[in-house]
Amino acid sequence: NSKVIQTPRYLVKGQGQKAKMRCIPEKGHPVVFWYQQNKNNEFKFLINFQNQEVLQQIDMTEKRFSAECPSNSPCSLEIQSSEAGDSALYLCASSLQGNSDYTFGSGTRLLVI
Amino acid sequence: TQTVSQSDAHVTVFEGDSVELRCNYSYGGSIYLSWYIQHHGRGLQFLLKYYSGNPVVQGVNGFEAEFSKSDSSFHLRKASVHWSDSAVYFCAASSTNAYKVIFGKGTHLHVLP
């Protein structure tokens, strides 16, 4: 069982709907990442946090995606207006140092129909 | 450009055979190299990592990997595979001074009974 907890396991949304997924990082890990894994097994980095602060994020995240890691609450990733191309496995990972030893969650599989 | 390449998309062996999954990288500076396993529909599980020291590193479940600077490689090996080793294996590289990891496209290992 992973020490990074992601919910929900599956998410089905219509185009244009909001899609929100959550992640509880491994206890004591201050660095949290979100990745998108497509059906071709390609990983796309979305955003990372150290404690509650955003460290890096890609343009896609800046425009349609929003994410936060509030203190004492799960981290979240939300797509404001889902598109078919957003269908993918969204993986959350946490790390003590940020540059190695990532602990991954089981992912949230999003299907946009 | 930082890249991680896994030349074999699929590798098929029989249970009890040895296996080597190949990974080559192109990266400037100091890096961490890791291998992860992903069973169907699941998140990534950490297998092992290399940063410095002994180029042969031991991981979980009998896996090991060998770093070669001259070949820019970090191949994963197992002496005797089990059917439960069937999964997709990802090689990953992360810079020591950046909070981001680059993944290869994965090698799907099929272990036949």
Coordinates of N, CA and C in Angstrom, one line a residue:
Chain A
N1 N 0.8 -1.2 0.0 CA 0.0 0.0 0.0 C 0.9 1.3 0.0
S2 N 0.6 2.2 -0.9 CA 1.4 3.4 -1.0 C 1.2 4.3 0.2
K3 N 2.2 5.0 0.6 CA 2.1 6.0 1.7 C 1.6 7.3 1.2
V4 N 1.5 7.4 -0.1 CA 0.9 8.6 -0.7 C -0.5 8.2 -1.1
I5 N -1.5 8.9 -0.6 CA -2.9 8.5 -0.8 C -3.6 9.5 -1.8
Q6 N -4.1 8.9 -2.9 CA -4.7 9.7 -3.9 C -6.2 9.3 -4.0
T7 N -7.1 10.3 -4.1 CA -8.5 10.1 -4.3 C -9.1 11.1 -5.3
P8 N -10.1 10.7 -6.0 CA -10.6 9.3 -6.1 C -9.8 8.5 -7.0
R9 N -10.0 7.2 -7.1 CA -9.2 6.3 -7.9 C -9.6 6.5 -9.4
Y10 N -10.9 6.7 -9.6 CA -11.4 7.0 -11.0 C -12.3 8.2 -11.0
L11 N -12.3 9.0 -12.1 CA -13.0 10.2 -12.2 C -13.5 10.3 -13.6
V12 N -14.8 10.4 -13.8 CA -15.4 10.6 -15.1 C -16.1 11.9 -15.2
K13 N -15.7 12.7 -16.2 CA -16.3 14.1 -16.3 C -16.7 14.3 -17.8
G14 N -17.7 15.2 -18.0 CA -18.0 15.6 -19.3 C -17.1 16.8 -19.7
Q15 N -17.0 17.0 -21.0 CA -16.2 18.2 -21.4 C -16.7 19.5 -20.9
G16 N -15.8 20.3 -20.4 CA -16.2 21.6 -19.8 C -16.5 21.5 -18.3
Q17 N -16.6 20.3 -17.8 CA -16.8 20.2 -16.3 C -15.5 20.3 -15.5
K18 N -15.6 20.7 -14.3 CA -14.5 20.7 -13.4 C -14.1 19.3 -12.9
A19 N -12.8 19.1 -12.8 CA -12.4 17.8 -12.3 C -11.4 18.0 -11.2
K20 N -11.7 17.5 -10.0 CA -10.8 17.7 -8.9 C -10.3 16.4 -8.3
M21 N -9.0 16.3 -8.0 CA -8.4 15.2 -7.4 C -7.5 15.6 -6.2
R22 N -7.4 14.7 -5.3 CA -6.7 15.0 -4.0 C -5.5 14.1 -3.8
C23 N -4.6 14.5 -3.0 CA -3.4 13.8 -2.6 C -3.0 14.1 -1.2
I24 N -2.7 13.0 -0.4 CA -2.1 13.2 0.9 C -0.7 12.7 0.8
P25 N 0.3 13.6 0.9 CA 1.7 13.1 0.7 C 2.1 12.2 1.9
E26 N 3.2 11.6 1.7 CA 3.8 10.8 2.8 C 4.2 11.7 3.9
K27 N 3.9 11.2 5.1 CA 4.1 12.0 6.3 C 5.6 12.5 6.4
G28 N 5.8 13.8 6.6 CA 7.1 14.3 6.7 C 7.8 14.7 5.4
H29 N 7.1 14.5 4.3 CA 7.6 14.9 3.0 C 7.1 16.3 2.6
P30 N 8.0 17.3 2.5 CA 7.6 18.6 2.3 C 7.4 18.9 0.8
V31 N 7.9 18.1 -0.1 CA 7.9 18.4 -1.5 C 6.8 17.5 -2.2
V32 N 5.9 18.1 -2.9 CA 4.8 17.3 -3.6 C 4.9 17.7 -5.1
F33 N 4.7 16.6 -5.9 CA 4.7 16.8 -7.4 C 3.3 16.2 -7.9
W34 N 2.9 16.8 -9.1 CA 1.9 16.2 -9.9 C 2.4 15.9 -11.2
Y35 N 2.1 14.7 -11.7 CA 2.5 14.3 -13.1 C 1.2 13.8 -13.8
Q36 N 1.2 14.0 -15.1 CA 0.2 13.4 -15.9 C 0.8 12.3 -16.8
Q37 N 0.3 11.1 -16.7 CA 0.8 10.0 -17.5 C -0.3 9.7 -18.6
N38 N 0.1 9.8 -19.9 CA -0.9 9.5 -20.9 C -0.9 8.0 -21.3
K39 N -1.7 7.7 -22.2 CA -1.9 6.2 -22.6 C -0.6 5.7 -23.3
N40 N 0.3 6.5 -23.7 CA 1.6 6.1 -24.3 C 2.7 6.0 -23.2
N41 N 2.3 6.1 -22.0 CA 3.2 6.0 -20.8 C 4.2 7.2 -20.8
E42 N 3.8 8.3 -21.4 CA 4.6 9.5 -21.3 C 4.2 10.3 -20.1
F43 N 5.2 10.8 -19.4 CA 5.0 11.6 -18.2 C 5.1 13.1 -18.5
K44 N 4.2 13.8 -18.1 CA 4.3 15.3 -18.2 C 4.3 15.9 -16.8
F45 N 5.3 16.6 -16.5 CA 5.4 17.3 -15.2 C 4.3 18.5 -15.2
L46 N 3.6 18.6 -14.1 CA 2.6 19.7 -14.1 C 3.0 20.8 -13.1
I47 N 3.3 20.4 -11.9 CA 3.5 21.4 -10.8 C 4.2 20.7 -9.6
N48 N 5.0 21.5 -8.9 CA 5.5 20.9 -7.6 C 5.4 22.0 -6.5
F49 N 5.4 21.6 -5.3 CA 5.3 22.4 -4.1 C 6.3 22.0 -3.1
Q50 N 6.8 23.0 -2.4 CA 7.5 22.7 -1.2 C 6.7 23.4 0.0
N51 N 6.3 22.5 0.8 CA 5.3 23.0 1.8 C 4.1 23.5 1.1
Q52 N 3.7 24.7 1.3 CA 2.5 25.3 0.6 C 2.9 26.1 -0.6
E53 N 4.2 26.3 -0.9 CA 4.6 27.2 -1.9 C 4.8 26.5 -3.3
V54 N 4.4 27.1 -4.3 CA 4.6 26.5 -5.7 C 6.1 26.8 -6.0
L55 N 6.8 25.7 -6.5 CA 8.2 25.8 -6.9 C 8.2 26.0 -8.4
Q56 N 7.6 25.1 -9.1 CA 7.6 25.2 -10.6 C 6.2 24.7 -11.1
Q57 N 5.8 25.3 -12.3 CA 4.7 24.8 -12.9 C 4.8 25.1 -14.4
I58 N 4.1 24.2 -15.2 CA 4.1 24.4 -16.6 C 3.0 25.4 -17.1
D59 N 3.1 25.8 -18.3 CA 2.0 26.7 -18.8 C 0.6 26.2 -18.7
M60 N 0.5 24.9 -19.0 CA -0.9 24.3 -18.9 C -1.4 24.4 -17.6
T61 N -0.6 24.2 -16.6 CA -1.0 24.3 -15.2 C -1.5 25.7 -14.9
E62 N -0.7 26.7 -15.4 CA -1.0 28.1 -15.1 C -2.4 28.5 -15.7
K63 N -2.8 27.9 -16.8 CA -4.0 28.4 -17.5 C -5.3 27.7 -17.1
R64 N -5.3 26.4 -17.2 CA -6.6 25.7 -16.9 C -6.5 24.8 -15.7
F65 N -5.3 24.6 -15.2 CA -5.2 23.8 -14.0 C -4.9 24.6 -12.8
S66 N -5.4 24.3 -11.7 CA -5.1 24.9 -10.4 C -4.7 23.9 -9.4
A67 N -3.8 24.2 -8.6 CA -3.3 23.2 -7.6 C -2.9 24.0 -6.3
E68 N -3.1 23.3 -5.2 CA -2.7 23.9 -3.9 C -2.3 22.7 -3.0
C69 N -1.5 23.1 -2.0 CA -1.2 22.2 -0.9 C -1.3 22.9 0.4
P70 N -2.5 23.1 0.9 CA -2.7 23.9 2.2 C -2.2 23.1 3.3
S71 N -1.8 23.8 4.4 CA -1.3 23.1 5.6 C -2.4 22.4 6.2
N72 N -2.2 21.2 6.7 CA -3.1 20.4 7.4 C -4.3 19.9 6.6
S73 N -4.2 20.0 5.3 CA -5.3 19.5 4.4 C -4.6 18.8 3.2
P74 N -5.4 17.9 2.5 CA -4.8 17.3 1.3 C -4.4 18.3 0.3
C75 N -3.4 17.9 -0.5 CA -3.1 18.7 -1.7 C -4.2 18.4 -2.8
S76 N -4.4 19.3 -3.7 CA -5.4 19.1 -4.7 C -4.9 19.6 -6.1
L77 N -5.5 19.0 -7.1 CA -5.2 19.4 -8.5 C -6.6 19.5 -9.1
E78 N -6.9 20.6 -9.7 CA -8.3 20.8 -10.3 C -8.1 21.3 -11.7
I79 N -8.9 20.7 -12.6 CA -9.0 21.2 -14.0 C -10.3 22.0 -14.1
Q80 N -10.2 23.2 -14.4 CA -11.3 24.1 -14.4 C -12.3 23.7 -15.5
S81 N -11.9 23.4 -16.6 CA -12.8 23.0 -17.7 C -12.2 21.9 -18.5
S82 N -12.6 20.7 -18.2 CA -12.0 19.5 -18.7 C -12.1 19.4 -20.2
E83 N -11.1 18.9 -20.9 CA -11.1 18.6 -22.3 C -10.8 17.1 -22.5
A84 N -11.1 16.6 -23.6 CA -10.9 15.2 -23.9 C -9.4 14.8 -23.8
G85 N -8.6 15.7 -24.2 CA -7.1 15.5 -24.1 C -6.6 15.4 -22.7
D86 N -7.4 15.7 -21.7 CA -7.0 15.7 -20.3 C -7.1 14.2 -19.7
S87 N -7.8 13.4 -20.5 CA -8.0 12.0 -20.1 C -6.6 11.4 -19.9
A88 N -6.3 10.9 -18.7 CA -5.0 10.4 -18.4 C -4.9 9.9 -16.9
L89 N -3.8 9.4 -16.5 CA -3.6 9.0 -15.1 C -2.8 10.1 -14.5
Y90 N -3.3 10.7 -13.4 CA -2.7 11.8 -12.7 C -2.0 11.2 -11.5
L91 N -0.7 11.4 -11.4 CA 0.1 10.8 -10.3 C 0.6 11.9 -9.4
C92 N 0.4 11.7 -8.2 CA 1.0 12.6 -7.1 C 2.2 11.9 -6.5
A93 N 3.2 12.6 -6.2 CA 4.4 12.0 -5.6 C 4.9 13.0 -4.6
S94 N 5.5 12.4 -3.5 CA 6.1 13.3 -2.5 C 7.6 12.9 -2.3
S95 N 8.3 13.8 -1.7 CA 9.7 13.5 -1.5 C 10.2 14.3 -0.3
L96 N 11.2 13.8 0.3 CA 11.8 14.5 1.5 C 12.7 15.6 1.0
Q97 N 13.5 15.3 -0.1 CA 14.5 16.3 -0.6 C 14.0 17.0 -1.8
G98 N 13.2 16.3 -2.6 CA 12.8 16.9 -3.9 C 13.5 16.5 -5.1
N99 N 14.7 15.9 -5.0 CA 15.4 15.5 -6.2 C 15.6 14.0 -6.3
S100 N 15.1 13.2 -5.4 CA 15.2 11.8 -5.5 C 14.2 11.1 -4.5
D101 N 14.2 9.8 -4.6 CA 13.3 9.0 -3.6 C 11.9 9.5 -3.6
Y102 N 11.3 9.5 -4.7 CA 9.9 9.9 -4.8 C 9.0 8.8 -4.4
T103 N 8.0 9.1 -3.6 CA 7.0 8.1 -3.3 C 5.7 8.5 -4.0
F104 N 5.3 7.6 -4.9 CA 4.1 7.8 -5.7 C 2.8 7.3 -5.2
G105 N 1.7 7.9 -5.4 CA 0.4 7.4 -5.1 C 0.0 6.5 -6.2
S106 N -1.2 5.9 -6.1 CA -1.7 5.0 -7.1 C -2.4 5.7 -8.2
G107 N -2.5 7.0 -8.1 CA -3.0 7.8 -9.2 C -4.5 7.9 -9.2
T108 N -5.0 8.9 -9.9 CA -6.4 9.2 -10.3 C -6.5 9.1 -11.8
R109 N -7.3 8.1 -12.2 CA -7.5 8.0 -13.7 C -8.7 8.8 -14.1
L110 N -8.5 9.8 -14.9 CA -9.5 10.7 -15.3 C -9.9 10.4 -16.8
L111 N -11.2 10.3 -16.9 CA -11.8 10.1 -18.3 C -12.7 11.2 -18.6
V112 N -12.4 11.9 -19.6 CA -13.3 13.1 -20.0 C -14.0 12.7 -21.3
I113 N -15.4 12.6 -21.2 CA -16.2 12.1 -22.3 C -17.0 13.2 -22.9
Chain B
T1 N 20.0 19.2 -23.9 CA 18.7 18.6 -23.7 C 18.9 17.3 -22.8
Q2 N 18.0 17.2 -21.8 CA 18.1 16.1 -20.9 C 17.1 15.0 -21.3
T3 N 17.7 13.8 -21.5 CA 16.8 12.8 -22.0 C 17.1 11.5 -21.3
V4 N 16.1 10.6 -21.2 CA 16.2 9.3 -20.7 C 15.6 8.4 -21.8
S5 N 16.3 7.4 -22.3 CA 15.7 6.6 -23.3 C 15.8 5.1 -22.9
Q6 N 14.7 4.4 -23.2 CA 14.6 3.0 -23.0 C 14.3 2.4 -24.3
S7 N 15.3 1.7 -24.9 CA 15.3 1.3 -26.3 C 14.3 0.2 -26.5
D8 N 13.9 -0.6 -25.5 CA 13.0 -1.7 -25.7 C 11.6 -1.4 -25.2
A9 N 10.6 -1.4 -26.0 CA 9.3 -1.1 -25.5 C 8.7 -2.4 -24.8
H10 N 9.1 -3.5 -25.3 CA 8.6 -4.8 -24.8 C 9.8 -5.8 -24.7
V11 N 9.8 -6.5 -23.6 CA 10.7 -7.6 -23.4 C 9.9 -8.8 -22.8
T12 N 10.1 -10.0 -23.5 CA 9.4 -11.2 -23.1 C 10.4 -12.3 -22.7
V13 N 10.2 -12.8 -21.5 CA 11.1 -13.9 -21.0 C 10.2 -14.9 -20.4
F14 N 10.9 -16.1 -20.1 CA 10.2 -17.1 -19.3 C 10.5 -17.0 -17.8
E15 N 9.6 -17.5 -17.0 CA 9.9 -17.5 -15.6 C 11.1 -18.2 -15.3
G16 N 12.0 -17.7 -14.4 CA 13.3 -18.3 -14.1 C 14.4 -17.8 -14.9
D17 N 14.1 -17.1 -16.1 CA 15.2 -16.5 -16.9 C 15.8 -15.3 -16.2
S18 N 16.9 -14.9 -16.7 CA 17.5 -13.6 -16.3 C 17.0 -12.6 -17.3
V19 N 17.0 -11.3 -16.9 CA 16.6 -10.3 -17.8 C 17.4 -9.0 -17.5
E20 N 17.6 -8.2 -18.6 CA 18.2 -6.9 -18.5 C 17.3 -5.9 -19.2
L21 N 17.0 -4.9 -18.6 CA 16.2 -3.8 -19.2 C 17.1 -2.6 -19.3
R22 N 17.2 -2.0 -20.5 CA 18.2 -1.1 -20.8 C 17.7 0.4 -20.7
C23 N 18.6 1.2 -20.2 CA 18.3 2.6 -20.0 C 19.6 3.4 -20.3
N24 N 19.4 4.4 -21.2 CA 20.5 5.3 -21.5 C 20.1 6.8 -21.2
Y25 N 21.0 7.6 -20.8 CA 20.6 8.9 -20.4 C 21.5 9.9 -21.0
S26 N 21.0 11.1 -21.2 CA 21.8 12.3 -21.6 C 21.5 13.4 -20.7
Y27 N 22.5 13.7 -19.8 CA 22.2 14.7 -18.8 C 23.5 15.4 -18.4
G28 N 23.4 16.7 -18.2 CA 24.6 17.4 -17.7 C 24.6 17.5 -16.2
G29 N 25.8 17.5 -15.6 CA 25.9 17.7 -14.2 C 25.6 16.4 -13.4
S30 N 25.5 16.6 -12.1 CA 25.2 15.5 -11.2 C 23.8 15.1 -11.2
I31 N 23.5 13.8 -11.3 CA 22.2 13.3 -11.4 C 21.9 12.1 -10.5
Y32 N 20.6 11.9 -10.2 CA 20.2 10.7 -9.6 C 19.6 9.9 -10.7
L33 N 19.8 8.6 -10.7 CA 19.2 7.7 -11.6 C 18.4 6.7 -10.8
S34 N 17.2 6.4 -11.3 CA 16.3 5.5 -10.5 C 15.6 4.6 -11.5
W35 N 15.1 3.6 -10.9 CA 14.1 2.7 -11.6 C 12.9 2.5 -10.8
Y36 N 11.7 2.6 -11.5 CA 10.4 2.4 -10.9 C 9.7 1.3 -11.7
I37 N 8.8 0.6 -10.9 CA 7.9 -0.4 -11.5 C 6.5 0.1 -11.4
Q38 N 5.7 -0.2 -12.5 CA 4.3 0.1 -12.5 C 3.5 -1.1 -13.0
H39 N 2.7 -1.7 -12.0 CA 1.8 -2.7 -12.4 C 0.6 -2.1 -13.0
H40 N -0.1 -2.9 -13.8 CA -1.2 -2.4 -14.6 C -2.2 -1.6 -13.8
G41 N -2.5 -0.4 -14.2 CA -3.5 0.5 -13.5 C -3.0 1.0 -12.1
R42 N -1.8 0.8 -11.8 CA -1.3 1.3 -10.5 C -0.3 2.4 -10.6
G43 N 0.0 3.0 -9.4 CA 1.1 4.0 -9.4 C 2.5 3.4 -9.5
L44 N 3.5 4.2 -9.4 CA 4.8 3.8 -9.5 C 5.4 3.4 -8.2
Q45 N 6.2 2.3 -8.2 CA 6.9 1.8 -7.0 C 8.4 2.0 -7.2
F46 N 9.1 2.6 -6.3 CA 10.5 2.8 -6.3 C 11.2 1.4 -6.2
L47 N 12.2 1.2 -7.1 CA 13.0 0.0 -7.0 C 14.4 0.2 -6.5
L48 N 15.1 1.2 -7.0 CA 16.4 1.5 -6.6 C 16.9 2.8 -7.2
K49 N 18.0 3.3 -6.7 CA 18.6 4.5 -7.2 C 20.1 4.5 -7.1
Y50 N 20.7 5.4 -8.0 CA 22.2 5.5 -7.9 C 22.5 7.0 -7.9
Y51 N 23.4 7.4 -7.1 CA 23.9 8.8 -7.1 C 25.5 8.8 -7.2
S52 N 26.1 8.0 -6.4 CA 27.5 7.9 -6.4 C 28.0 6.6 -5.7
G53 N 29.3 6.4 -5.8 CA 29.8 5.2 -5.1 C 29.8 4.0 -6.0
N54 N 29.5 2.8 -5.3 CA 29.5 1.5 -6.1 C 28.5 1.6 -7.2
P55 N 29.0 1.4 -8.5 CA 28.1 1.5 -9.6 C 27.0 0.5 -9.7
V56 N 27.2 -0.6 -8.9 CA 26.1 -1.6 -8.9 C 25.3 -1.4 -7.6
V57 N 24.0 -1.1 -7.9 CA 23.1 -0.9 -6.7 C 22.1 -2.0 -6.6
Q58 N 21.8 -2.3 -5.4 CA 20.8 -3.4 -5.2 C 19.4 -2.8 -4.8
G59 N 18.4 -3.4 -5.3 CA 17.1 -2.9 -5.1 C 16.2 -3.9 -4.4
V60 N 14.9 -3.7 -4.5 CA 14.0 -4.6 -3.9 C 13.7 -5.8 -4.8
N61 N 13.3 -6.9 -4.2 CA 12.8 -8.1 -5.0 C 13.9 -8.6 -5.9
G62 N 15.2 -8.5 -5.5 CA 16.3 -9.1 -6.3 C 16.7 -8.3 -7.5
F63 N 16.2 -7.1 -7.7 CA 16.7 -6.3 -8.8 C 18.0 -5.6 -8.5
E64 N 18.8 -5.4 -9.5 CA 20.0 -4.6 -9.3 C 20.2 -3.8 -10.6
A65 N 20.9 -2.7 -10.5 CA 21.2 -1.9 -11.7 C 22.7 -1.5 -11.7
E66 N 23.3 -1.3 -12.8 CA 24.7 -0.9 -12.9 C 24.8 0.4 -13.7
F67 N 25.4 1.4 -13.1 CA 25.7 2.7 -13.7 C 27.0 2.6 -14.5
S68 N 27.0 3.2 -15.7 CA 28.2 3.3 -16.5 C 28.3 4.7 -17.0
K69 N 29.3 5.4 -16.6 CA 29.4 6.8 -17.1 C 29.9 6.8 -18.5
S70 N 30.7 5.9 -18.9 CA 31.3 5.8 -20.3 C 30.2 5.5 -21.3
D71 N 29.2 4.6 -20.9 CA 28.1 4.3 -21.8 C 26.9 5.1 -21.6
S72 N 26.9 6.0 -20.6 CA 25.7 6.8 -20.2 C 24.5 5.8 -20.0
S73 N 24.8 4.8 -19.2 CA 23.7 3.8 -19.1 C 23.5 3.5 -17.6
F74 N 22.3 2.9 -17.4 CA 21.9 2.5 -16.1 C 20.9 1.3 -16.3
H75 N 21.4 0.2 -16.7 CA 20.6 -1.0 -17.0 C 20.1 -1.7 -15.8
L76 N 18.9 -2.2 -15.8 CA 18.3 -2.9 -14.7 C 18.4 -4.4 -15.0
R77 N 18.7 -5.2 -14.0 CA 18.9 -6.7 -14.2 C 18.2 -7.4 -13.0
K78 N 17.8 -8.7 -13.4 CA 17.4 -9.6 -12.4 C 17.8 -11.0 -12.8
A79 N 18.3 -11.8 -11.9 CA 18.9 -13.1 -12.3 C 17.9 -14.1 -12.6
S80 N 16.7 -14.0 -11.9 CA 15.7 -15.1 -12.1 C 14.3 -14.4 -11.9
V81 N 13.6 -14.2 -13.0 CA 12.3 -13.5 -12.9 C 11.2 -14.4 -12.5
H82 N 10.2 -13.8 -11.9 CA 9.0 -14.4 -11.4 C 7.8 -13.8 -12.2
W83 N 6.7 -14.6 -12.4 CA 5.6 -14.1 -13.2 C 5.1 -12.7 -12.6
S84 N 5.2 -12.5 -11.3 CA 4.7 -11.3 -10.7 C 5.6 -10.1 -11.1
D85 N 6.7 -10.3 -11.7 CA 7.6 -9.2 -12.2 C 7.0 -8.6 -13.5
S86 N 6.0 -9.2 -14.1 CA 5.4 -8.6 -15.3 C 4.8 -7.3 -14.9
A87 N 5.3 -6.3 -15.6 CA 4.9 -4.9 -15.3 C 5.6 -4.0 -16.3
V88 N 5.4 -2.7 -16.2 CA 6.1 -1.7 -16.9 C 7.2 -1.1 -16.0
Y89 N 8.4 -1.0 -16.5 CA 9.5 -0.5 -15.8 C 10.0 0.8 -16.4
F90 N 10.1 1.8 -15.5 CA 10.5 3.1 -15.9 C 11.9 3.5 -15.4
C91 N 12.8 4.0 -16.2 CA 14.0 4.5 -15.8 C 13.8 6.0 -15.7
A92 N 14.4 6.6 -14.6 CA 14.2 8.1 -14.4 C 15.5 8.7 -14.0
A93 N 15.6 10.0 -14.3 CA 16.8 10.8 -14.0 C 16.3 12.1 -13.4
S94 N 17.0 12.6 -12.3 CA 16.7 13.9 -11.7 C 18.0 14.5 -11.4
S95 N 18.0 15.8 -11.6 CA 19.1 16.6 -11.3 C 19.3 16.9 -9.8
T96 N 20.5 16.9 -9.3 CA 20.6 17.2 -7.9 C 20.3 18.6 -7.5
N97 N 20.1 19.5 -8.4 CA 19.8 20.8 -8.0 C 18.5 21.3 -8.6
A98 N 17.6 20.4 -9.0 CA 16.3 20.8 -9.6 C 15.3 19.8 -9.1
Y99 N 14.1 20.3 -8.8 CA 13.1 19.4 -8.3 C 12.2 19.0 -9.5
K100 N 12.8 18.1 -10.3 CA 12.0 17.6 -11.4 C 12.6 16.3 -11.9
V101 N 11.9 15.4 -12.3 CA 12.4 14.1 -12.8 C 11.9 13.8 -14.2
I102 N 12.8 13.3 -15.0 CA 12.5 12.9 -16.4 C 12.5 11.4 -16.5
F103 N 11.4 10.9 -17.1 CA 11.2 9.5 -17.2 C 11.4 9.0 -18.6
G104 N 11.9 7.8 -18.7 CA 11.9 7.1 -20.0 C 10.5 6.7 -20.4
K105 N 10.3 6.1 -21.6 CA 9.0 5.8 -22.0 C 8.5 4.4 -21.5
G106 N 9.4 3.7 -20.8 CA 9.0 2.5 -20.1 C 9.3 1.3 -21.0
T107 N 9.6 0.2 -20.3 CA 9.7 -1.1 -20.9 C 8.7 -2.1 -20.3
H108 N 7.9 -2.7 -21.1 CA 6.9 -3.6 -20.6 C 7.5 -5.0 -20.6
L109 N 7.7 -5.5 -19.4 CA 8.3 -6.9 -19.2 C 7.2 -7.9 -19.1
H110 N 7.2 -8.9 -20.0 CA 6.2 -9.9 -20.0 C 7.0 -11.2 -19.5
V111 N 6.5 -11.8 -18.4 CA 7.1 -13.0 -17.9 C 6.1 -14.2 -18.2
L112 N 6.5 -15.1 -19.0 CA 5.7 -16.2 -19.4 C 5.9 -17.4 -18.4
P113 N 4.9 -18.2 -18.1 CA 5.0 -19.3 -17.2 C 5.9 -20.4 -17.8

